[in-house]
Amino acid sequence: MKGSPLEKKALDDISLEISSGEFIALIGHTGSGKSTLVQHLNGLLKVDEGEITVAGMKTKGKALKELRKKVGIVFQYPEHQLFEETVYKDIEFGLLKQGIEEKERHKKICETASILEINDEILYKSPYEISGGQKRRAAIAGILVLEPEILVLDEPAAGLDPSGTRELFDIVTTLYKEKNITVILVSHSMELVADYAARIIVMSEGKIHSDGTPAEIFMQGAELERIGLGIPEITKLMNALKKYNKDIKQDIFSVDEALKEIIRLMGRGK
Amino acid sequence: MIRNITLGQYLPGKSVMHRADPRTKIIITMLFMIVLFIIDSIWALLGALVFVAAAYWISKIPIKYAIKGIRPILFIILFTVVINMFMTDGKTLVDLGFARITDQGLLRAAIVSLRVFMLITSASVMTYTTTPIMLTDGIEKLLKPLKKVKFPVHEMAMMMTIALRFIPTLIDETDKIMKAQAARGADIGTGNLLERAKSFIPILIPLFVSSFRRADDLAIAMEARCYRGSKGRTSMRVLKYGKVDVAILVAFCIICAGILLVHYML
């Protein structure tokens, strides 16, 4: 609301470059501007000042339609966007809008459904009859079927149980590796971010706070806590253990790494 | 995408108008509307316009903001102006051949457009300076006498409160769904009339579903807190009628009398 007493700057002085094929995580406290930033990537929001170039296109004017084909955004609680009679038809929606032929559509839908483990029975059910996790995957299928080159996931795990979260992330990782797409993950789960992303961008109050590898980011634990974030639980544990054993490596961000490290140290102790 | 609606929104502030009792503001707004329909002379209307401008000035509402709020009804005003300009008999000022503008027509156009303009702007002062909750509180209190004839005043006020409370939520929700569908390639509001109507289906269905879900959640939450209608309920905000309110009401009555006087004298 520009020019009104309710005006607020959501993003300020953002300068960011993301190369294709990266797996990036965007973390930040609620209201730090993460969601606002990703909505700029396909022109859903337009900048008041400055400019953004995505896949060689400016995010404005006629390029928008083309741009939205390349950038797929999965919003928070994407299951809220389901509306068709069947899951199949809902996944088909975007393809229809792109004017793709019936046969091709069917092929793409079946492919995507199998990647996301949506079986035929679910495919022909109403999206209002299936379970929460299935809904989530159905909604994500609606985006993935368009084969975006850049996939943005805004809190994809919100409201999912741990196994559902793992499943979803394994699918995303497979896609990332096989199709060589760029993945931008918005999250405030440090564990997930540490496990999957190769580069982390920390946002705070509409600005980029820091940008680097998980090791670089999670080294500054106290600083992250100051801006309302934290480090993965396992890193905290290993940092605490370090008091007793100075040999422990500092850059441990996942349970697997921690396990390996403990085995290494125990093996040496014998 | 649809967040730029300023009409009917509350603007936080600390002016006298903000602090006045909602009942005062409701009564004033209603009386002023009646006055607007009674007066029929341009001078009286201009007097009323000064009053509305003063109300905006006292409430410290940015003029730019207020003008933005009128934009949606600009078409209606222009329409009435054009209709009145050409359709009234009188001394011809401009002859276009197929139609003519008369002096009486111009006068009527000015009167009618001023009236519509002020109906909106005066009601807006009330909504700009009163939170929706206070507004429904005021309405509930004003309608209290109707309880004697078994009219469900409290329930109606509660319905209004809930409806008002959920307008911003629904706007946010619509915005989100519109974006989600746009990200899948939906063009909203383009093409011919049928296509345009159809393009709203992907927005309206999820919106309906989420509204029902929200209503259900809210009903459960209210029951869990033992809500049983008006029976034995007290209010957290007790409205107090103070000196300021009496002063505002008296001042308003004097101004109205003045405006009516101008109307009857001319």
mmCIF file of C-alpha atoms in Angstrom, chain B residues 140 144 147 151-156 158 227-234:
data_model
loop_
_atom_site.group_PDB
_atom_site.id
_atom_site.type_symbol
_atom_site.label_atom_id
_atom_site.label_comp_id
_atom_site.label_asym_id
_atom_site.label_seq_id
_atom_site.Cartn_x
_atom_site.Cartn_y
_atom_site.Cartn_z
ATOM 1 C CA GLU B 140 -25.631 -3.892 19.116
ATOM 2 C CA LYS B 144 -30.891 -3.191 22.106
ATOM 3 C CA LYS B 147 -34.678 -7.249 22.155
ATOM 4 C CA PHE B 151 -35.181 -9.705 17.846
ATOM 5 C CA PRO B 152 -31.809 -11.555 18.109
ATOM 6 C CA VAL B 153 -29.733 -8.399 18.439
ATOM 7 C CA HIS B 154 -26.667 -10.039 19.928
ATOM 8 C CA GLU B 155 -26.595 -12.840 17.394
ATOM 9 C CA MET B 156 -26.900 -10.377 14.557
ATOM 10 C CA MET B 158 -21.945 -11.383 16.353
ATOM 11 C CA TYR B 227 -20.257 -19.633 23.712
ATOM 12 C CA ARG B 228 -24.006 -19.807 24.017
ATOM 13 C CA GLY B 229 -25.247 -16.615 22.459
ATOM 14 C CA SER B 230 -26.154 -13.540 24.449
ATOM 15 C CA LYS B 231 -27.342 -15.354 27.582
ATOM 16 C CA GLY B 232 -25.460 -14.043 30.588
ATOM 17 C CA ARG B 233 -22.720 -12.452 28.510
ATOM 18 C CA THR B 234 -20.911 -9.366 29.608
#
